[in-house]
Amino acid sequence: MTDKTSAALKADQMFINFGPQHPSTHGVLRIALTVEGEVVVKAAPDVGYLHRGMEKLFEARTYSQALILTDRLDYISAMHNNLAYCLAVERLAGVQVPLRAEYLRVLTAELNRIASHLVFFGTFAVDMGAFTPFLYAFREREMILDLFEMLCGGRLLYSYVRVGGVSADLPAGWTEKCREFIAFFKPRLKDYDTLLSTNPIFKSRTDGVGLISAAQALSWGLSGPNLRASGPDYDVRKAEPYCVYDKLNFKVPVARTGSCWDRYYCRMLEMGQSAEIALQCLDALAAPELAPEIMTKGVPKMLKPAAGQAYAHVEASRGDLGFYAVSDGSLSPYRMHVRGPSFLNVAILQEILTGCKIADVVAILGSLDIVLGEVDR
Amino acid sequence: MPAEEIFLNLQASFAGLVKSEAQVKGYPTWTVPAQALRPVCDRLRTKFSFDYLDMVTAVDWPASAGAVTQVAASAPAAAPTAAGRDVFELVYLISALSSGIRVCLRCEIPRKEPSIHSLYGIYMAADWQEREVYDLFGINFEGHPNLKRVLTPETQQGHPLRKDYVHVPDSYD
């Protein structure tokens, strides 16, 4: 069908409820689609099915109790949520973090980024009709989850990063296991490329599909790989380095056209960079001047920051994740706002789905890699 | 151009634009009169290439809430928050990605019939973030084309993040 559908062939408009229970919505997202034949003429994403009133819950908890709520925001990449929350609270309360803990934070954050992008890689391939990559992705992800389990007991919800540091130092044998994993993982990236990235069917489903211009991406507040696939070179790790990112050597992959394939490939390249960062952290942690010490130095369990407000953000797996914290001088946050990247990444759907084919809806949605726990909060 | 120069440039055209007492740690924080918010953002975007709206949110500061009054009593003269002023504080974080400058704009609007101009059209990122603030705080955004609840169901009574919100039990409680 060409764009110039003749008047005689013009179909009636049809309304389709896409989701909220649908495997390719990756959670409970509903998109109200109006279609004309195969073409989407209007798309209205509808969210909130997973709304738990997180920001209200923060106000009824102490700062250390509230940490576990952050795990449940973007549950695919909980380490970044812990980190962003702790950075905001630390900035609010003026807490210093031991250098060793800073490296551990970066190390775990980057491993979690790999795990999160692997989930994207596997599920996006399934969305596009390729099942095999999923098995590879989850095999590798499992190794990272094992490492995290060894480190903090949790496989998905970690609460590992704490206000003032991290919950525990590396257990015996962890470093070797982690190095083993990275050595195993790095060559796998080439496998993924031959398996999926260059697959002609996959390319024709994603290359040139769901284009987002740089101006659109900026205006809609996209972040993370979704923004960088369109051209703007914005990564919080470089723009406002936190922890020890300014001491580490890594590149930020940027693409130009903003297609589904670009968004996909930005993530694939990021995984390689994350592995490099993890190695650098392991090297740094082995240095004698970073010998183990108490991981949360002198931070009271009942934290009582002086009245004021602070904002801190990190480059999470899905983009720019920020916490805006307000204290009134009491034991609980007076207000805690979460700037979830997925919330903004999903809002742009109403613009970019308009005019695309029905089959591309799944490709475009999948390429944005949203997590509804963070959208709905 | 550093944030300080931008501030002086804006202050020349917008009376009432001042540096906030309540600074957001780490970011230059300016208080903007509510009616000047949209023109200020428009200027920031077109003239100073502030191309990215990071965050929109609000904070409820009722005249008397248990915890707040306690602090207001102990707080120094220049309180670092808007405690006890009976206002909604709107917080906007806006960045110029090319130069890396990030500023925080604050507006205070009365809690009674709260309303402010929408940034829809200048930044599309305002679309859903303003809907969220509307949903959770009940603040009206003039000029927003689709201002309806986004996170809570349409049947939701009241605005949960207001400090005086009382939950009405429904069939799920």
Coordinates of C-alpha atoms in Angstrom, one line a residue:
Chain A
M1 CA 0.0 0.0 0.0
T2 CA 1.4 3.4 -0.9
D3 CA 0.8 6.6 1.1
K4 CA -1.5 7.8 -1.7
T5 CA -4.3 5.4 -0.8
S6 CA -7.0 6.1 -3.4
A7 CA -10.4 7.4 -2.1
A8 CA -12.1 4.2 -3.3
L9 CA -9.7 2.0 -1.1
K10 CA -10.0 4.2 1.9
A11 CA -10.9 2.1 4.9
D12 CA -13.0 3.1 7.8
Q13 CA -11.2 4.0 10.9
M14 CA -10.9 1.3 13.5
F15 CA -10.1 1.7 17.2
I16 CA -7.8 -0.9 18.7
N17 CA -6.9 -1.3 22.4
F18 CA -3.2 -2.4 22.4
G19 CA -2.6 -3.7 25.9
P20 CA -2.6 -3.4 28.9
Q21 CA -2.2 -7.1 28.9
H22 CA -0.1 -7.8 25.8
P23 CA 3.4 -9.5 25.8
S24 CA 5.0 -6.8 23.7
T25 CA 4.0 -4.0 26.0
H26 CA 6.6 -5.3 28.5
G27 CA 4.3 -4.6 31.4
V28 CA 1.0 -2.9 31.8
L29 CA 0.9 -0.2 29.2
R30 CA -2.2 0.5 27.1
I31 CA -2.0 2.3 23.8
A32 CA -5.3 3.4 22.3
L33 CA -4.7 3.1 18.6
T34 CA -7.0 4.5 15.9
V35 CA -6.1 2.9 12.6
E36 CA -7.1 3.4 9.0
G37 CA -6.3 0.1 7.3
E38 CA -2.7 -0.6 8.2
V39 CA -1.8 2.9 9.1
V40 CA -2.0 4.4 12.6
V41 CA -3.7 7.8 12.6
K42 CA -3.8 8.4 16.3
A43 CA -2.0 6.8 19.2
A44 CA -2.7 7.7 22.9
P45 CA -0.5 5.9 25.4
D46 CA -2.4 5.3 28.6
V47 CA -0.3 4.6 31.7
G48 CA -0.8 4.4 35.5
Y49 CA -1.8 0.7 35.8
L50 CA 1.2 0.1 38.0
H51 CA 0.9 3.4 40.0
R52 CA 1.8 2.7 43.6
G53 CA 1.9 6.2 44.9
M54 CA 5.6 5.9 45.4
E55 CA 6.2 9.6 45.9
K56 CA 3.6 9.7 48.7
L57 CA 5.1 6.5 50.3
F58 CA 8.5 8.3 50.5
E59 CA 6.9 10.9 52.8
A60 CA 5.9 8.3 55.3
R61 CA 9.3 6.6 55.7
T62 CA 12.7 7.5 57.0
Y63 CA 15.5 8.0 54.5
S64 CA 16.9 4.6 55.0
Q65 CA 13.5 2.9 54.9
A66 CA 12.6 4.7 51.7
L67 CA 15.6 3.1 49.9
I68 CA 13.8 -0.2 49.3
L69 CA 11.0 1.7 47.4
T70 CA 13.6 2.9 44.8
D71 CA 14.4 -0.8 43.9
R72 CA 10.8 -1.1 42.6
L73 CA 11.0 1.8 40.2
D74 CA 13.0 0.5 37.3
Y75 CA 13.2 -3.1 38.5
I76 CA 15.4 -4.2 35.6
S77 CA 18.1 -1.9 36.7
A78 CA 17.6 -1.3 40.4
M79 CA 21.2 -0.5 41.1
H80 CA 20.8 2.9 39.3
N81 CA 17.7 3.7 41.3
N82 CA 19.5 3.1 44.6
L83 CA 22.4 5.2 43.4
A84 CA 20.4 8.2 42.2
Y85 CA 18.3 8.2 45.4
C86 CA 21.4 8.0 47.6
L87 CA 23.2 10.7 45.7
A88 CA 20.2 13.0 46.2
V89 CA 20.0 12.3 49.9
E90 CA 23.8 12.6 50.3
R91 CA 23.7 15.9 48.6
L92 CA 20.8 17.0 50.7
A93 CA 22.5 15.9 54.0
G94 CA 26.1 16.7 52.9
V95 CA 27.3 13.1 53.4
Q96 CA 30.7 12.0 52.2
V97 CA 31.3 8.6 50.6
P98 CA 34.5 6.5 51.0
L99 CA 36.4 6.3 47.7
R100 CA 36.2 2.5 47.7
A101 CA 32.4 2.6 47.9
E102 CA 32.3 5.1 45.0
Y103 CA 34.2 2.5 42.8
L104 CA 31.9 -0.3 44.0
R105 CA 28.9 1.9 43.1
V106 CA 30.2 2.4 39.5
L107 CA 31.2 -1.2 39.2
T108 CA 27.7 -2.5 40.1
A109 CA 25.9 0.2 38.2
E110 CA 27.8 -0.8 35.0
L111 CA 27.2 -4.5 35.5
N112 CA 23.5 -3.7 36.0
R113 CA 23.5 -1.7 32.8
I114 CA 24.8 -4.7 30.9
A115 CA 22.1 -6.9 32.6
S116 CA 19.5 -4.4 31.7
H117 CA 20.6 -4.0 28.1
L118 CA 20.7 -7.8 27.8
V119 CA 17.0 -7.9 28.8
F120 CA 16.4 -5.3 26.1
F121 CA 18.4 -7.3 23.5
G122 CA 16.5 -10.5 24.3
T123 CA 13.0 -9.2 24.5
F124 CA 13.4 -6.8 21.5
A125 CA 14.5 -9.8 19.4
V126 CA 11.5 -11.7 20.5
D127 CA 9.3 -8.7 19.6
M128 CA 10.8 -8.8 16.1
G129 CA 10.2 -12.6 15.8
A130 CA 13.7 -13.9 16.7
F131 CA 13.6 -16.2 19.7
T132 CA 17.2 -17.4 19.9
P133 CA 18.9 -14.2 21.0
F134 CA 16.7 -14.2 24.1
L135 CA 18.3 -17.5 25.3
Y136 CA 21.8 -16.1 24.8
A137 CA 20.9 -12.8 26.5
F138 CA 19.4 -14.5 29.6
R139 CA 22.3 -16.9 29.9
E140 CA 24.7 -14.0 30.2
R141 CA 22.4 -12.0 32.4
E142 CA 22.1 -14.9 34.8
M143 CA 25.8 -14.7 35.5
I144 CA 25.5 -11.0 36.5
L145 CA 22.5 -11.8 38.7
D146 CA 24.6 -14.5 40.3
L147 CA 27.3 -12.0 41.0
F148 CA 24.8 -9.6 42.5
E149 CA 23.3 -12.4 44.6
M150 CA 26.8 -13.2 45.9
L151 CA 27.4 -9.5 46.7
C152 CA 24.1 -8.5 48.4
G153 CA 21.7 -11.4 48.4
G154 CA 19.3 -9.9 45.9
R155 CA 19.0 -10.9 42.3
L156 CA 16.6 -8.1 41.2
L157 CA 16.0 -5.8 44.1
Y158 CA 19.4 -5.0 45.6
S159 CA 19.3 -2.1 48.0
Y160 CA 23.0 -2.4 47.8
V161 CA 23.9 1.2 47.4
R162 CA 23.2 2.9 50.8
V163 CA 23.3 6.5 51.9
G164 CA 26.9 7.1 52.6
G165 CA 28.3 4.1 50.8
V166 CA 27.3 0.6 50.0
S167 CA 26.0 -2.2 52.2
A168 CA 29.0 -4.5 52.0
D169 CA 32.4 -4.9 50.5
L170 CA 33.2 -7.5 47.9
P171 CA 33.0 -11.1 49.2
A172 CA 36.0 -13.4 48.8
G173 CA 36.3 -14.8 45.3
W174 CA 34.0 -12.2 43.8
T175 CA 36.6 -10.2 41.9
E176 CA 37.9 -13.4 40.1
K177 CA 34.3 -14.4 39.2
C178 CA 33.6 -11.0 37.9
R179 CA 36.7 -10.9 35.7
E180 CA 35.8 -14.4 34.5
F181 CA 32.4 -13.1 33.5
I182 CA 33.7 -10.1 31.6
A183 CA 36.3 -12.2 29.8
F184 CA 33.4 -14.5 28.8
F185 CA 31.1 -11.7 27.9
K186 CA 33.2 -9.4 25.7
P187 CA 33.5 -11.9 22.8
R188 CA 29.7 -12.6 23.0
L189 CA 29.0 -9.1 21.7
K190 CA 30.4 -10.2 18.4
D191 CA 28.0 -13.2 18.5
Y192 CA 25.1 -10.9 19.0
D193 CA 26.1 -8.9 16.0
T194 CA 26.2 -12.0 13.8
L195 CA 23.1 -13.4 15.4
L196 CA 20.8 -10.3 15.2
S197 CA 22.4 -6.9 14.5
T198 CA 23.2 -7.7 10.9
N199 CA 20.3 -10.1 10.3
P200 CA 18.5 -8.9 7.1
I201 CA 15.0 -9.6 8.4
F202 CA 15.8 -7.8 11.7
K203 CA 17.4 -4.9 9.9
S204 CA 14.4 -4.4 7.5
R205 CA 12.0 -4.4 10.5
T206 CA 14.1 -1.8 12.4
D207 CA 16.4 0.2 10.1
G208 CA 14.7 3.4 9.0
V209 CA 11.6 2.7 11.2
G210 CA 10.4 4.9 13.9
L211 CA 12.6 7.9 13.1
I212 CA 13.0 10.5 15.8
S213 CA 14.8 13.7 14.9
A214 CA 17.3 15.3 17.2
A215 CA 15.0 18.3 17.7
Q216 CA 12.1 16.0 18.6
A217 CA 14.1 13.9 20.9
L218 CA 15.3 17.0 22.9
S219 CA 12.0 18.7 23.0
W220 CA 10.2 15.6 24.3
G221 CA 13.0 15.2 26.9
L222 CA 14.2 11.8 25.8
S223 CA 17.4 10.6 27.4
G224 CA 19.8 7.7 27.4
P225 CA 20.3 5.6 24.3
N226 CA 17.0 6.9 22.9
L227 CA 18.3 10.4 22.8
R228 CA 21.8 9.5 21.7
A229 CA 20.5 7.4 18.8
S230 CA 19.1 10.7 17.4
G231 CA 22.3 12.6 17.6
P232 CA 22.6 14.6 20.8
D233 CA 25.7 13.5 22.7
Y234 CA 24.2 13.8 26.2
D235 CA 25.2 11.4 28.9
V236 CA 25.0 12.3 32.5
R237 CA 28.2 10.4 33.2
K238 CA 30.1 12.8 31.0
A239 CA 27.9 16.0 31.4
E240 CA 27.8 16.0 35.2
P241 CA 30.2 13.2 36.3
Y242 CA 29.2 11.7 39.6
C243 CA 31.0 9.1 41.7
V244 CA 34.3 8.4 39.9
Y245 CA 33.2 8.6 36.3
D246 CA 35.5 11.5 35.7
K247 CA 38.5 9.2 36.5
L248 CA 37.4 6.5 34.1
N249 CA 38.1 6.1 30.4
F250 CA 35.1 5.3 28.3
K251 CA 33.2 6.4 25.2
V252 CA 29.6 7.3 24.7
P253 CA 28.1 5.7 21.5
V254 CA 26.1 8.1 19.5
A255 CA 24.1 7.5 16.3
R256 CA 22.5 9.9 13.8
T257 CA 19.3 8.9 12.2
G258 CA 17.2 8.0 15.3
S259 CA 15.8 4.8 13.9
C260 CA 14.8 1.7 15.9
W261 CA 18.0 0.0 14.8
D262 CA 20.1 3.0 15.9
R263 CA 18.5 2.8 19.4
Y264 CA 19.1 -0.9 19.5
Y265 CA 22.7 -0.6 18.4
C266 CA 23.6 2.2 20.8
R267 CA 22.7 -0.2 23.6
M268 CA 24.8 -2.9 22.1
L269 CA 27.8 -0.6 22.0
E270 CA 27.1 0.6 25.5
M271 CA 27.4 -2.9 26.8
G272 CA 31.0 -3.1 25.5
Q273 CA 31.8 0.2 27.2
S274 CA 30.2 -0.8 30.4
A275 CA 32.4 -4.0 30.5
E276 CA 35.5 -1.7 30.0
I277 CA 34.4 0.5 32.9
A278 CA 33.8 -2.5 35.1
L279 CA 37.3 -3.7 34.4
Q280 CA 38.8 -0.3 35.2
C281 CA 36.9 -0.4 38.5
L282 CA 38.2 -3.8 39.3
D283 CA 41.7 -2.7 38.7
A284 CA 41.2 0.4 40.8
L285 CA 39.7 -1.6 43.7
A286 CA 42.8 -3.9 43.7
A287 CA 45.0 -0.9 44.5
P288 CA 46.4 -0.9 48.0
E289 CA 45.3 2.7 48.8
L290 CA 41.7 1.5 48.3
A291 CA 41.9 -1.1 51.0
P292 CA 38.6 -2.2 52.5
E293 CA 37.2 0.0 55.2
I294 CA 33.9 0.6 56.7
M295 CA 31.5 1.1 53.8
T296 CA 29.2 3.7 55.2
K297 CA 31.3 5.9 57.4
G298 CA 29.4 7.6 60.2
V299 CA 26.0 7.9 58.6
P300 CA 23.3 7.6 61.3
K301 CA 20.4 5.2 60.5
M302 CA 18.0 7.9 61.4
L303 CA 19.2 10.6 59.0
K304 CA 17.9 14.1 59.6
P305 CA 19.1 16.5 56.9
A306 CA 18.7 20.2 57.5
A307 CA 15.8 21.9 55.8
G308 CA 16.5 22.4 52.1
Q309 CA 16.3 20.8 48.7
A310 CA 18.6 18.9 46.4
Y311 CA 18.6 17.3 43.0
A312 CA 20.8 14.5 41.8
H313 CA 20.7 12.5 38.6
V314 CA 22.5 9.6 37.1
E315 CA 22.7 8.0 33.7
A316 CA 20.6 4.9 34.4
S317 CA 20.1 2.1 31.8
R318 CA 17.1 3.9 30.4
G319 CA 18.4 7.4 30.6
D320 CA 18.6 10.4 32.9
L321 CA 17.2 9.3 36.2
G322 CA 16.8 12.1 38.7
F323 CA 15.6 12.5 42.3
Y324 CA 14.4 15.8 43.7
A325 CA 14.5 15.7 47.5
V326 CA 13.1 18.3 49.9
S327 CA 13.7 18.1 53.6
D328 CA 11.9 20.0 56.3
G329 CA 14.5 19.0 58.9
S330 CA 12.5 15.9 60.0
L331 CA 13.2 12.2 59.8
S332 CA 11.3 11.7 56.6
P333 CA 11.6 13.4 53.2
Y334 CA 9.1 16.3 53.0
R335 CA 8.9 15.6 49.2
M336 CA 10.6 13.2 46.9
H337 CA 10.1 13.4 43.2
V338 CA 11.4 10.9 40.8
R339 CA 12.2 12.0 37.2
G340 CA 11.9 8.6 35.5
P341 CA 13.4 8.5 32.0
S342 CA 10.8 5.9 30.9
F343 CA 8.0 8.3 31.7
L344 CA 9.3 10.8 29.2
N345 CA 10.4 8.1 26.7
V346 CA 6.9 6.7 26.6
A347 CA 5.2 10.2 26.1
I348 CA 6.8 10.7 22.7
L349 CA 4.8 7.6 21.4
Q350 CA 1.8 9.8 20.7
E351 CA 3.8 11.7 18.2
I352 CA 6.0 9.1 16.5
L353 CA 3.4 6.3 16.3
T354 CA 1.2 8.6 14.2
G355 CA 1.5 7.6 10.5
C356 CA 3.4 4.4 11.1
K357 CA 2.2 0.9 10.2
I358 CA 0.5 -1.3 12.8
A359 CA 3.4 -3.9 12.6
D360 CA 5.9 -1.1 13.4
V361 CA 4.1 -0.1 16.7
V362 CA 5.7 -3.1 18.4
A363 CA 9.1 -2.3 16.9
I364 CA 9.0 1.3 18.0
L365 CA 7.7 0.6 21.4
G366 CA 10.3 -2.2 21.9
S367 CA 13.1 0.1 20.7
L368 CA 12.3 2.7 23.4
D369 CA 12.9 0.0 26.1
I370 CA 10.5 1.3 28.7
V371 CA 9.9 -0.1 32.2
L372 CA 6.4 0.5 33.5
G373 CA 7.5 0.4 37.1
E374 CA 9.4 3.6 36.5
V375 CA 6.7 5.2 34.3
D376 CA 3.9 4.7 36.8
R377 CA 5.9 4.9 40.1
Chain B
M1 CA 27.8 32.4 28.6
P2 CA 27.8 31.6 32.3
A3 CA 24.6 31.3 34.3
E4 CA 25.3 34.6 36.0
E5 CA 25.3 36.6 32.8
I6 CA 22.1 34.9 31.6
F7 CA 20.5 35.8 34.9
L8 CA 21.5 39.5 34.6
N9 CA 20.3 39.6 31.0
L10 CA 16.9 38.1 32.0
Q11 CA 16.6 40.3 35.0
A12 CA 16.8 43.4 32.8
S13 CA 13.7 42.4 31.0
F14 CA 11.7 40.5 33.7
A15 CA 11.1 42.5 36.9
G16 CA 10.7 40.2 39.8
L17 CA 13.1 37.6 38.7
V18 CA 15.4 37.0 41.6
K19 CA 17.9 34.5 43.0
S20 CA 16.1 32.3 45.4
E21 CA 16.7 32.1 49.1
A22 CA 15.8 28.4 48.7
Q23 CA 18.6 27.2 46.5
V24 CA 18.5 23.7 45.1
K25 CA 21.9 22.3 46.0
G26 CA 24.3 22.3 43.1
Y27 CA 22.2 24.4 40.7
P28 CA 21.6 28.1 40.3
T29 CA 18.1 28.6 41.5
W30 CA 16.0 31.6 40.4
T31 CA 12.5 32.6 41.5
V32 CA 10.3 33.6 38.7
P33 CA 7.0 35.4 39.1
A34 CA 4.3 33.0 37.9
Q35 CA 3.1 35.2 35.0
A36 CA 6.7 35.6 33.7
L37 CA 7.4 31.8 33.6
R38 CA 6.5 31.2 30.0
P39 CA 8.2 34.2 28.5
V40 CA 11.4 33.5 30.6
C41 CA 11.5 29.9 29.3
D42 CA 10.8 31.1 25.8
R43 CA 13.8 33.5 26.1
L44 CA 15.9 30.8 27.6
R45 CA 15.2 28.4 24.8
T46 CA 15.4 30.8 21.8
K47 CA 18.2 33.1 22.9
F48 CA 20.3 31.0 25.3
S49 CA 19.7 27.6 23.7
F50 CA 18.2 25.9 26.7
D51 CA 16.9 23.1 24.7
Y52 CA 16.1 20.5 27.3
L53 CA 13.5 20.5 30.0
D54 CA 14.8 18.1 32.6
M55 CA 12.1 18.0 35.2
V56 CA 8.8 19.6 36.3
T57 CA 7.5 19.1 39.7
A58 CA 5.7 20.8 42.6
V59 CA 5.9 20.9 46.4
D60 CA 2.9 21.7 48.6
W61 CA 3.6 24.2 51.4
P62 CA 0.4 24.6 53.3
A63 CA 0.1 27.4 56.0
S64 CA 0.1 24.8 58.8
A65 CA 1.0 21.2 58.5
G66 CA 2.2 19.5 61.7
A67 CA 5.8 18.9 60.6
V68 CA 6.1 22.2 58.8
T69 CA 5.1 24.5 61.7
Q70 CA 7.6 22.7 63.8
V71 CA 10.4 23.5 61.4
A72 CA 9.2 27.0 60.7
A73 CA 9.6 27.8 64.4
S74 CA 13.1 26.5 64.5
A75 CA 14.2 27.7 61.1
P76 CA 16.5 30.7 60.7
A77 CA 15.1 34.0 59.3
A78 CA 16.0 33.1 55.7
A79 CA 14.4 29.7 55.7
P80 CA 15.9 27.4 53.0
T81 CA 12.4 26.2 52.0
A82 CA 9.0 27.9 51.4
A83 CA 7.7 26.3 54.6
G84 CA 4.5 27.8 56.0
R85 CA 3.7 30.2 53.1
D86 CA 0.5 28.5 52.0
V87 CA 1.8 28.1 48.4
F88 CA 2.5 25.5 45.8
E89 CA 6.1 25.7 44.7
L90 CA 6.7 24.7 41.1
V91 CA 10.2 23.5 40.3
Y92 CA 11.5 23.5 36.7
L93 CA 15.0 22.2 35.9
I94 CA 16.1 23.4 32.4
S95 CA 19.4 22.7 30.7
A96 CA 21.4 23.9 27.7
L97 CA 23.0 20.6 26.7
S98 CA 25.6 22.3 24.4
S99 CA 27.1 24.4 27.2
G100 CA 26.2 22.2 30.1
I101 CA 24.5 25.0 32.0
R102 CA 21.5 23.9 34.1
V103 CA 19.2 26.2 36.0
C104 CA 16.4 25.6 38.3
L105 CA 13.4 27.9 38.1
R106 CA 11.0 28.2 41.0
C107 CA 7.5 29.7 41.0
E108 CA 5.2 30.2 44.0
I109 CA 1.5 30.2 43.4
P110 CA -1.3 30.4 45.9
R111 CA -2.8 27.2 47.1
K112 CA -6.3 28.4 46.4
E113 CA -7.3 27.8 42.8
P114 CA -3.7 27.2 41.7
S115 CA -2.9 27.9 38.1
I116 CA 0.1 28.7 36.0
H117 CA 1.0 28.9 32.3
S118 CA 1.8 25.7 30.6
L119 CA 5.2 25.2 28.9
Y120 CA 3.6 23.0 26.3
G121 CA 4.8 24.1 22.9
I122 CA 8.1 25.4 24.2
Y123 CA 9.1 22.0 25.6
M124 CA 7.1 19.0 24.7
A125 CA 8.6 17.3 27.7
A126 CA 6.1 19.5 29.7
D127 CA 3.2 17.6 28.2
W128 CA 3.1 14.6 30.5
Q129 CA 5.1 16.1 33.4
E130 CA 2.5 18.9 33.7
R131 CA -0.3 16.3 33.5
E132 CA 1.4 14.5 36.4
V133 CA 1.6 17.6 38.5
Y134 CA -2.0 18.3 37.6
D135 CA -3.0 14.8 38.6
L136 CA -1.1 14.6 41.9
F137 CA -1.4 18.3 43.0
G138 CA -4.4 19.6 41.2
I139 CA -2.6 22.6 39.7
N140 CA -4.1 23.9 36.5
F141 CA -1.8 24.5 33.5
E142 CA -3.3 27.2 31.3
G143 CA -2.9 26.4 27.6
H144 CA -2.2 22.7 28.0
P145 CA -4.2 21.0 25.3
N146 CA -4.8 17.7 27.1
L147 CA -4.7 18.3 30.8
K148 CA -6.2 15.2 32.3
R149 CA -5.0 12.6 34.9
V150 CA -2.1 10.5 33.8
L151 CA -1.1 8.2 36.7
T152 CA -4.2 7.8 38.9
P153 CA -7.5 6.5 37.5
E154 CA -10.1 9.0 36.3
T155 CA -12.3 8.0 39.2
Q156 CA -9.7 9.2 41.7
Q157 CA -11.0 11.8 44.2
G158 CA -8.7 14.6 45.2
H159 CA -4.9 15.0 44.5
P160 CA -2.8 12.6 46.5
L161 CA 0.4 14.6 46.9
R162 CA -1.3 17.5 48.6
K163 CA -0.4 17.5 52.2
D164 CA -4.1 17.8 53.2
Y165 CA -5.1 14.9 51.0
V166 CA -7.5 12.4 52.7
H167 CA -7.8 9.0 51.1
V168 CA -11.4 8.1 50.4
P169 CA -11.7 4.3 50.7
D170 CA -12.9 2.6 47.5
S171 CA -13.9 -1.0 46.6
Y172 CA -10.3 -2.1 46.8
D173 CA -9.7 -1.0 50.4

